[in-house]
Short mmCIF file of C-alpha atoms and ligand atoms in Angstrom, two decimals:
data_model
loop_
_atom_site.label_atom_id
_atom_site.label_comp_id
_atom_site.label_asym_id
_atom_site.label_seq_id
_atom_site.Cartn_x
_atom_site.Cartn_y
_atom_site.Cartn_z
CA MET A 798 102.33 135.76 57.23
CA SER A 799 105.62 133.90 56.63
CA ALA A 800 108.45 134.48 58.46
CA LEU A 801 110.90 133.01 55.84
CA ASP A 802 112.63 135.13 53.65
CA ILE A 803 112.94 133.24 50.41
CA SER A 804 115.05 134.28 47.73
CA VAL A 805 114.30 133.27 44.27
CA THR A 806 117.37 132.91 41.41
CA PRO A 807 115.64 132.05 38.37
CA ASN A 808 117.54 128.91 36.71
CA GLU A 809 119.82 130.50 33.71
CA ASP A 810 118.64 127.39 31.27
CA PRO A 811 114.94 126.56 31.63
CA THR A 812 113.76 123.20 30.06
CA PRO A 813 113.01 125.25 26.42
CA ASP A 814 108.48 125.18 26.16
CA ALA A 815 108.61 122.44 23.50
CA ARG A 816 110.16 120.06 25.71
CA VAL A 817 108.01 121.08 28.44
CA ALA A 818 104.73 120.73 26.38
CA GLU A 819 106.39 116.78 25.26
CA ILE A 820 106.47 115.77 29.22
CA LEU A 821 103.41 117.54 30.23
CA ALA A 822 101.76 115.23 27.09
CA ASP A 823 102.52 112.25 29.06
CA PRO A 824 104.55 112.94 32.51
CA GLY A 825 104.10 109.50 33.95
CA PHE A 826 105.13 109.54 37.08
CA GLY A 827 108.24 110.94 39.40
CA VAL A 828 110.71 111.14 36.26
CA SER A 829 110.94 114.41 35.29
CA PHE A 830 111.42 117.37 37.46
CA THR A 831 110.84 121.05 37.21
CA ASP A 832 113.48 124.12 36.69
CA HIS A 833 113.64 124.68 40.47
CA MET A 834 113.74 123.64 43.96
CA VAL A 835 113.55 124.94 47.20
CA THR A 836 116.03 124.57 50.12
CA VAL A 837 115.99 125.85 53.73
CA GLU A 838 118.48 125.13 56.09
CA TRP A 839 118.14 124.67 60.04
CA THR A 840 120.61 124.44 62.53
CA PRO A 841 120.05 125.24 66.59
CA GLU A 842 121.66 128.76 66.79
CA GLN A 843 119.76 130.02 63.34
CA GLY A 844 116.52 128.12 63.79
CA TRP A 845 115.27 128.12 60.10
CA HIS A 846 117.24 130.16 57.51
CA ASP A 847 118.51 130.76 54.06
CA ALA A 848 115.46 129.88 52.53
CA ARG A 849 115.73 129.83 48.41
CA VAL A 850 114.49 128.88 45.13
CA THR A 851 117.26 127.89 42.95
CA ALA A 852 117.74 125.87 39.37
CA TYR A 853 116.92 122.43 39.99
CA GLY A 854 119.94 119.98 40.28
CA PRO A 855 122.24 117.22 42.38
CA ILE A 856 123.14 118.59 46.03
CA SER A 857 126.62 117.57 47.20
CA LEU A 858 126.88 115.58 50.47
CA ASP A 859 129.78 114.86 52.31
CA PRO A 860 129.68 110.55 53.09
CA ALA A 861 129.56 111.30 56.67
CA THR A 862 126.22 112.77 56.25
CA ALA A 863 123.85 111.37 59.21
CA VAL A 864 120.71 110.67 57.04
CA LEU A 865 122.84 108.27 54.70
CA HIS A 866 123.29 106.44 58.16
CA TYR A 867 120.67 106.39 60.37
CA ALA A 868 117.77 107.85 58.05
CA GLN A 869 116.86 110.75 59.83
CA GLU A 870 114.42 111.63 57.15
CA ILE A 871 110.70 112.79 56.47
CA PHE A 872 109.02 113.64 53.52
CA GLU A 873 105.32 115.03 52.13
CA GLY A 874 103.29 114.23 49.13
CA MET A 875 100.98 116.62 47.59
CA LYS A 876 99.65 117.86 44.38
CA ALA A 877 98.94 121.10 42.53
CA TYR A 878 95.72 120.96 40.33
CA ARG A 879 95.23 123.55 37.35
CA HIS A 880 91.46 124.79 37.30
CA GLU A 881 89.61 125.53 34.11
CA ASP A 882 90.40 129.48 34.81
CA GLY A 883 94.05 128.94 34.56
CA SER A 884 94.41 129.28 38.60
CA ILE A 885 96.64 126.71 40.11
CA TRP A 886 95.36 125.21 43.57
CA SER A 887 96.43 122.44 46.04
CA PHE A 888 94.30 120.56 48.18
CA ARG A 889 94.15 120.99 52.34
CA PRO A 890 98.16 121.65 52.22
CA ASP A 891 97.88 122.80 55.81
CA ALA A 892 97.22 119.39 56.66
CA ASN A 893 100.63 118.13 55.03
CA GLY A 894 102.59 120.87 56.59
CA GLU A 895 100.76 119.82 60.01
CA ARG A 896 101.79 116.09 59.26
CA LEU A 897 105.00 117.49 58.60
CA ARG A 898 105.22 118.86 62.15
CA ARG A 899 103.93 115.90 63.51
CA SER A 900 106.65 113.51 61.83
CA ALA A 901 109.39 115.79 62.92
CA ARG A 902 108.52 115.61 66.60
CA ARG A 903 108.97 111.69 66.14
CA LEU A 904 112.24 111.74 63.96
CA ALA A 905 113.86 114.31 66.43
CA LEU A 906 113.88 116.56 63.21
CA PRO A 907 112.95 120.34 63.86
CA GLU A 908 109.49 121.65 63.30
CA LEU A 909 108.74 123.92 60.35
CA PRO A 910 105.89 126.17 61.14
CA VAL A 911 102.78 125.60 58.71
CA GLU A 912 102.57 129.16 57.32
CA ASP A 913 106.69 128.46 56.18
CA PHE A 914 105.84 125.52 54.69
CA LEU A 915 103.12 127.03 52.57
CA ALA A 916 105.04 129.86 51.79
CA THR A 917 107.93 127.48 50.26
CA ILE A 918 105.50 125.77 48.04
CA THR A 919 103.81 128.49 46.85
CA ALA A 920 107.45 130.21 45.68
CA LEU A 921 108.14 126.84 44.12
CA VAL A 922 104.66 126.49 42.12
CA GLU A 923 104.90 130.57 41.44
CA VAL A 924 108.10 130.17 39.31
CA ASP A 925 107.16 126.81 37.91
CA GLN A 926 103.92 127.15 37.04
CA ARG A 927 104.08 126.56 33.44
CA TRP A 928 104.89 122.72 34.28
CA VAL A 929 101.47 122.60 35.87
CA PRO A 930 99.65 120.62 33.66
CA ASP A 931 96.03 121.36 32.13
CA ALA A 932 92.43 120.73 33.78
CA ALA A 933 91.78 117.90 31.64
CA GLY A 934 92.60 114.61 32.20
CA GLU A 935 93.50 114.44 35.90
CA LYS A 936 96.94 115.17 35.51
CA SER A 937 98.56 117.57 38.69
CA LEU A 938 102.10 118.67 39.21
CA TYR A 939 103.75 116.34 42.08
CA LEU A 940 105.11 118.19 44.86
CA ARG A 941 107.59 116.39 47.40
CA PRO A 942 108.57 118.48 50.23
CA PHE A 943 111.25 116.47 52.46
CA MET A 944 113.73 116.84 55.51
CA PHE A 945 116.45 115.28 56.36
CA ALA A 946 119.87 114.88 58.72
CA SER A 947 122.37 116.80 56.90
CA GLU A 948 125.07 117.41 59.30
CA ALA A 949 128.05 115.66 58.80
CA PHE A 950 128.49 113.62 61.70
CA LEU A 951 128.48 109.58 62.44
CA GLY A 952 127.84 109.74 65.99
CA VAL A 953 123.96 108.80 66.94
CA ARG A 954 122.02 112.08 68.11
CA PRO A 955 119.74 114.25 66.43
CA SER A 956 121.54 116.24 63.95
CA LYS A 957 122.59 119.85 64.04
CA HIS A 958 122.36 120.67 60.51
CA VAL A 959 119.19 119.83 58.90
CA THR A 960 117.94 120.51 55.50
CA PHE A 961 114.03 121.06 54.06
CA MET A 962 113.65 120.89 50.73
CA VAL A 963 110.77 121.05 48.30
CA ILE A 964 110.90 119.30 44.48
CA ALA A 965 108.19 119.09 42.02
CA SER A 966 107.64 116.66 39.00
CA PRO A 967 104.26 116.42 36.51
CA ALA A 968 102.32 113.54 37.14
CA GLY A 969 99.92 111.79 34.99
CA ALA A 970 96.28 110.31 35.45
CA TYR A 971 96.92 107.48 37.40
CA PHE A 972 94.65 105.20 35.76
CA ALA A 973 95.40 106.43 32.28
CA ARG A 974 93.25 103.38 31.05
CA GLY A 975 89.94 103.93 32.94
CA VAL A 976 89.91 103.19 36.88
CA LYS A 977 90.38 99.18 37.62
CA PRO A 978 90.80 97.43 40.84
CA VAL A 979 94.35 96.03 42.08
CA SER A 980 94.85 92.85 43.58
CA ILE A 981 96.17 92.35 47.08
CA MET A 982 98.59 89.97 48.86
CA VAL A 983 98.22 89.94 52.56
CA SER A 984 101.84 90.35 54.14
CA GLU A 985 101.93 87.42 56.53
CA ASP A 986 105.88 87.55 57.26
CA TYR A 987 106.22 90.88 57.42
CA THR A 988 104.81 93.79 59.50
CA ARG A 989 104.75 97.51 58.54
CA ALA A 990 105.16 99.28 62.17
CA ALA A 991 104.73 98.29 65.26
CA VAL A 992 103.31 100.07 68.63
CA GLY A 993 105.63 102.77 69.84
CA GLY A 994 107.53 102.78 66.42
CA LEU A 995 107.42 105.16 63.11
CA GLY A 996 104.22 103.66 61.85
CA ALA A 997 102.27 107.29 62.23
CA ALA A 998 105.31 109.30 60.34
CA LYS A 999 105.76 109.77 57.06
CA THR A 1000 109.50 108.56 57.21
CA GLY A 1001 111.62 106.66 54.38
CA GLY A 1002 112.43 104.02 56.51
CA ASN A 1003 108.72 102.78 56.48
CA TYR A 1004 109.08 102.53 52.92
CA ALA A 1005 112.02 100.81 53.08
CA SER A 1006 110.64 97.94 55.37
CA SER A 1007 107.62 97.75 52.38
CA LEU A 1008 109.92 96.63 49.60
CA ALA A 1009 110.77 93.20 50.60
CA PRO A 1010 107.12 92.33 50.79
CA GLN A 1011 106.13 94.32 48.15
CA SER A 1012 108.38 92.79 45.89
CA GLU A 1013 107.38 89.46 46.98
CA ALA A 1014 103.60 90.40 46.39
CA ILE A 1015 104.36 91.21 42.77
CA ALA A 1016 106.90 88.17 42.25
CA ARG A 1017 103.74 85.75 42.86
CA GLY A 1018 101.21 87.95 40.72
CA PHE A 1019 99.84 90.80 43.03
CA ASP A 1020 99.97 94.60 43.16
CA GLN A 1021 100.23 95.50 46.53
CA VAL A 1022 100.66 93.99 49.81
CA VAL A 1023 98.51 94.38 53.04
CA PHE A 1024 100.33 95.01 56.44
CA LEU A 1025 98.42 93.72 59.32
CA ASP A 1026 99.03 94.89 62.69
CA ALA A 1027 102.59 93.48 64.45
CA ILE A 1028 100.95 92.05 67.68
CA GLU A 1029 98.18 89.87 66.61
CA ARG A 1030 98.70 89.90 63.36
CA ARG A 1031 94.90 89.96 62.60
CA TYR A 1032 93.83 93.73 62.23
CA VAL A 1033 94.29 95.36 59.00
CA GLU A 1034 96.27 98.55 59.05
CA GLU A 1035 97.03 99.86 55.33
CA LEU A 1036 98.67 99.37 52.03
CA GLY A 1037 102.60 100.45 51.82
CA GLY A 1038 101.43 103.64 50.98
CA MET A 1039 97.65 104.06 51.01
CA ASN A 1040 94.94 103.60 53.79
CA LEU A 1041 92.18 101.42 53.24
CA TYR A 1042 88.11 101.81 53.36
CA PHE A 1043 85.71 98.92 53.49
CA VAL A 1044 81.91 99.39 52.19
CA HIS A 1045 79.09 97.65 53.70
CA ASP A 1046 75.96 96.48 51.97
CA ASP A 1047 73.95 99.09 54.37
CA GLY A 1048 75.65 101.72 52.60
CA THR A 1049 78.63 102.47 56.05
CA ILE A 1050 81.55 102.98 55.25
CA VAL A 1051 84.55 101.66 57.52
CA THR A 1052 88.15 102.35 57.71
CA PRO A 1053 90.78 100.97 60.54
CA GLU A 1054 91.12 103.51 63.45
CA LEU A 1055 94.70 105.32 63.88
CA THR A 1056 95.92 103.36 66.58
CA GLY A 1057 99.58 105.08 66.27
CA THR A 1058 100.75 102.31 63.52
CA ILE A 1059 98.80 103.61 60.57
CA LEU A 1060 99.74 106.66 58.61
CA GLU A 1061 96.84 109.71 58.85
CA GLY A 1062 96.23 110.21 55.01
CA VAL A 1063 94.81 113.20 54.31
CA THR A 1064 92.70 111.59 51.42
CA ARG A 1065 91.55 109.20 54.46
CA ALA A 1066 90.55 111.92 56.78
CA SER A 1067 88.95 113.86 53.68
CA ILE A 1068 87.02 110.83 52.78
CA ILE A 1069 85.18 110.90 56.41
CA ASP A 1070 83.64 113.91 55.88
CA LEU A 1071 82.65 113.85 52.78
CA ALA A 1072 81.07 110.60 52.54
CA GLY A 1073 79.09 111.81 55.16
CA THR A 1074 77.78 114.34 52.49
CA LEU A 1075 77.38 111.51 50.38
CA GLY A 1076 74.96 110.02 52.79
CA HIS A 1077 77.12 107.28 53.92
CA LYS A 1078 77.88 106.46 57.98
CA VAL A 1079 81.61 106.33 58.77
CA GLU A 1080 83.09 104.16 61.29
CA GLU A 1081 86.79 104.28 62.23
CA ARG A 1082 87.44 100.84 64.00
CA ARG A 1083 89.34 97.66 63.77
CA VAL A 1084 88.64 95.35 60.95
CA THR A 1085 90.16 91.57 61.09
CA ILE A 1086 91.65 90.14 58.47
CA ASP A 1087 88.97 87.08 58.80
CA GLU A 1088 86.04 90.25 58.84
CA TRP A 1089 87.68 91.52 55.51
CA ARG A 1090 87.83 87.63 53.85
CA ASP A 1091 84.23 86.61 55.51
CA GLY A 1092 82.63 89.83 54.41
CA VAL A 1093 83.33 89.59 51.04
CA THR A 1094 81.95 86.11 50.77
CA SER A 1095 79.05 86.73 52.85
CA GLY A 1096 78.10 89.84 51.20
CA ARG A 1097 78.29 92.23 53.55
CA ILE A 1098 81.39 94.08 52.70
CA THR A 1099 80.19 94.99 49.00
CA GLU A 1100 83.74 96.86 47.86
CA VAL A 1101 87.01 97.83 49.15
CA PHE A 1102 89.21 100.63 48.36
CA ALA A 1103 92.59 102.04 48.84
CA CYS A 1104 93.19 106.01 49.29
CA GLY A 1105 96.48 108.04 48.85
CA THR A 1106 97.41 111.63 47.17
CA ALA A 1107 98.79 109.74 44.31
CA ALA A 1108 95.43 107.78 43.25
CA VAL A 1109 92.90 109.53 44.91
CA VAL A 1110 91.01 106.34 45.47
CA THR A 1111 91.87 102.92 43.63
CA PRO A 1112 89.53 100.14 44.14
CA VAL A 1113 90.07 96.50 45.62
CA GLY A 1114 89.83 93.41 44.00
CA VAL A 1115 91.31 90.24 44.88
CA LEU A 1116 92.85 89.80 48.23
CA SER A 1117 95.11 86.49 48.67
CA SER A 1118 96.08 85.07 51.65
CA ARG A 1119 97.10 81.36 52.94
CA ALA A 1120 93.64 81.22 54.21
CA GLY A 1121 92.40 81.36 50.09
CA GLU A 1122 90.98 84.21 47.70
CA VAL A 1123 88.53 86.46 47.75
CA ASP A 1124 87.16 88.97 45.33
CA SER A 1125 85.11 91.83 45.92
CA SER A 1126 85.53 93.87 42.34
CA HIS A 1127 82.31 94.21 40.50
CA ASP A 1128 83.20 91.48 37.80
CA GLY A 1129 86.53 92.92 37.31
CA GLU A 1130 85.75 96.60 37.95
CA ALA A 1131 85.19 99.44 40.13
CA GLY A 1132 82.14 99.50 42.82
CA PRO A 1133 79.60 101.94 42.29
CA VAL A 1134 80.33 103.64 46.15
CA THR A 1135 84.06 103.63 45.12
CA LEU A 1136 83.57 105.64 41.99
CA ALA A 1137 80.97 108.34 43.57
CA ILE A 1138 83.90 109.20 46.37
CA ARG A 1139 86.55 109.44 44.08
CA GLN A 1140 84.70 111.64 41.86
CA ALA A 1141 83.92 113.44 44.58
CA LEU A 1142 87.15 114.14 45.59
CA VAL A 1143 88.52 114.93 42.01
CA ASP A 1144 86.07 117.25 41.18
CA LEU A 1145 86.74 119.05 44.30
CA GLN A 1146 90.63 119.32 43.76
CA TYR A 1147 90.01 120.04 40.01
CA GLY A 1148 87.30 122.62 41.19
CA ARG A 1149 84.40 121.40 39.29
CA ALA A 1150 82.26 121.12 42.34
CA GLU A 1151 82.05 123.66 45.05
CA ASP A 1152 84.38 123.71 47.79
CA THR A 1153 81.77 123.44 50.86
CA PHE A 1154 84.68 122.42 53.26
CA GLY A 1155 87.16 125.18 52.39
CA TRP A 1156 89.69 122.56 51.62
CA MET A 1157 91.16 124.22 48.50
CA HIS A 1158 94.36 126.91 48.80
CA ARG A 1159 94.97 128.68 45.76
CA LEU A 1160 98.84 129.03 45.09
CA VAL A 1161 99.25 131.12 42.01
C1 PLP B 2627 101.49 109.32 52.26
C2 PLP B 2627 101.21 108.28 52.85
C3 PLP B 2627 99.48 107.63 52.81
C4 PLP B 2627 98.45 108.30 52.28
O1 PLP B 2627 98.14 109.46 52.53
P1 PLP B 2627 97.79 110.85 52.11
O2 PLP B 2627 98.05 111.97 52.66
O3 PLP B 2627 96.32 110.37 51.56
O4 PLP B 2627 98.49 110.65 50.56
C5 PLP B 2627 99.21 106.63 53.37
N1 PLP B 2627 99.83 105.16 53.99
C6 PLP B 2627 101.52 105.41 53.74
C7 PLP B 2627 102.13 104.61 54.96
C8 PLP B 2627 101.72 107.05 53.42
O5 PLP B 2627 103.21 106.82 53.14
#
C-alpha cells in the first residue's frame, strides 16, 4: 500500500483519438507526450506530499531554482508494454524504484519509497492507457520519472524543496529496420565517471559530460563512444547510456564489474540471470580495452553487445581507437547469442514467454 494520496484532475482538453492513433503509428522517441503528468512535492517538514496527476504541460520555475545552477537532479527510464490481451505491464519497476533511491542518496535528495514510486507510475499509466501502443512491433510507452531541486535559492546546500515528476512518451521500435550493429569509438580524451563521483547514479550531469565526446564520435562517423576508467584509462566501463557484454567462443558472457563508476542497468542485471537459463556462464570482471581489441582479432570474443531499456540489446560492430579498428559483427549483422538474449528479454516484456523470474508487474 502506498502512503501517498494521489489526486487525479483529468485533462480537460485531451488529444483527440485520431491524433493519438497517428502518433502511435510512428511514435519515434521522446517527441510526443501523453495528456497527463505526475507531480509530488517534498519539504523537510512535510515529507512527500501534494501528489497529483494533472494535465501535461509546461511548469514555471523561478530563475534561481537550484537545479538550474547546481544540477541536483536524478531520473529513471522504464517502459510500459501492452500484452496481447490488452493488459499493460512494466518490467522490474521495483528495480528502478530502488535505483532512484540509491541515486537520491548520492545527490543528497530525499528518497521516495518504492511503493510510492510504483503508485505514481500506475496512476499515470492508468489515466493515459490509450497512449500505450499495441503489442505488435516492439512499441511501448516510455516512462520518465525524475526528481529535482526546486527551491529558489542560490546557496550551495541540498535543496529544501524537491519535486518528483513522471512524464510518459510513446516510443517506436528502436530498430525499425532490423537489429543492426552500431560502431563505437573509444573516448581517449574524456572519461565519464571517477571513483567516488557520480558514475553509479542516474543523474543528468553524467549525460551532460558525455555530450562532447559523443558529438566527436558522430563527427568522425561512429554511432557511440565507449568510456574507459578514469585512473588507468584501460578498463572498459560503458557507453554513454548503455552497459556492455562480451560473448566468448566458449559461450561465456562477460560484463564489466560494478566498481562504483558504472551505472547498474536493470537490463544488465536481468541478462546476468537470463543468460544462465540460456546455458551461458556469466562473469562480472574487469575487461581492458586491449582484451576487447585482441579478443576480437583472435576470435576469443565472438560478439559484443550493449544493453539498456531503450534499445534492449544492441549489437556492437566496429570498435575504433588510436590503436586501430576491429569489427566483431558477423558480416555486418548481429551475432546469434546477441539476438537470442535480445529475443528472450523482449518475449518476456511483451508477455510472450513465461515470466519464471516474476519480473513483470501489471499496471493496468
Ligand atoms: C540508464 C543507463 C543505463 C541502462 O540502464 P537500464 O536500467 O538497463 O535502462 C546504462 N548506463 C547509463 C549511464 C545509464 O544512465
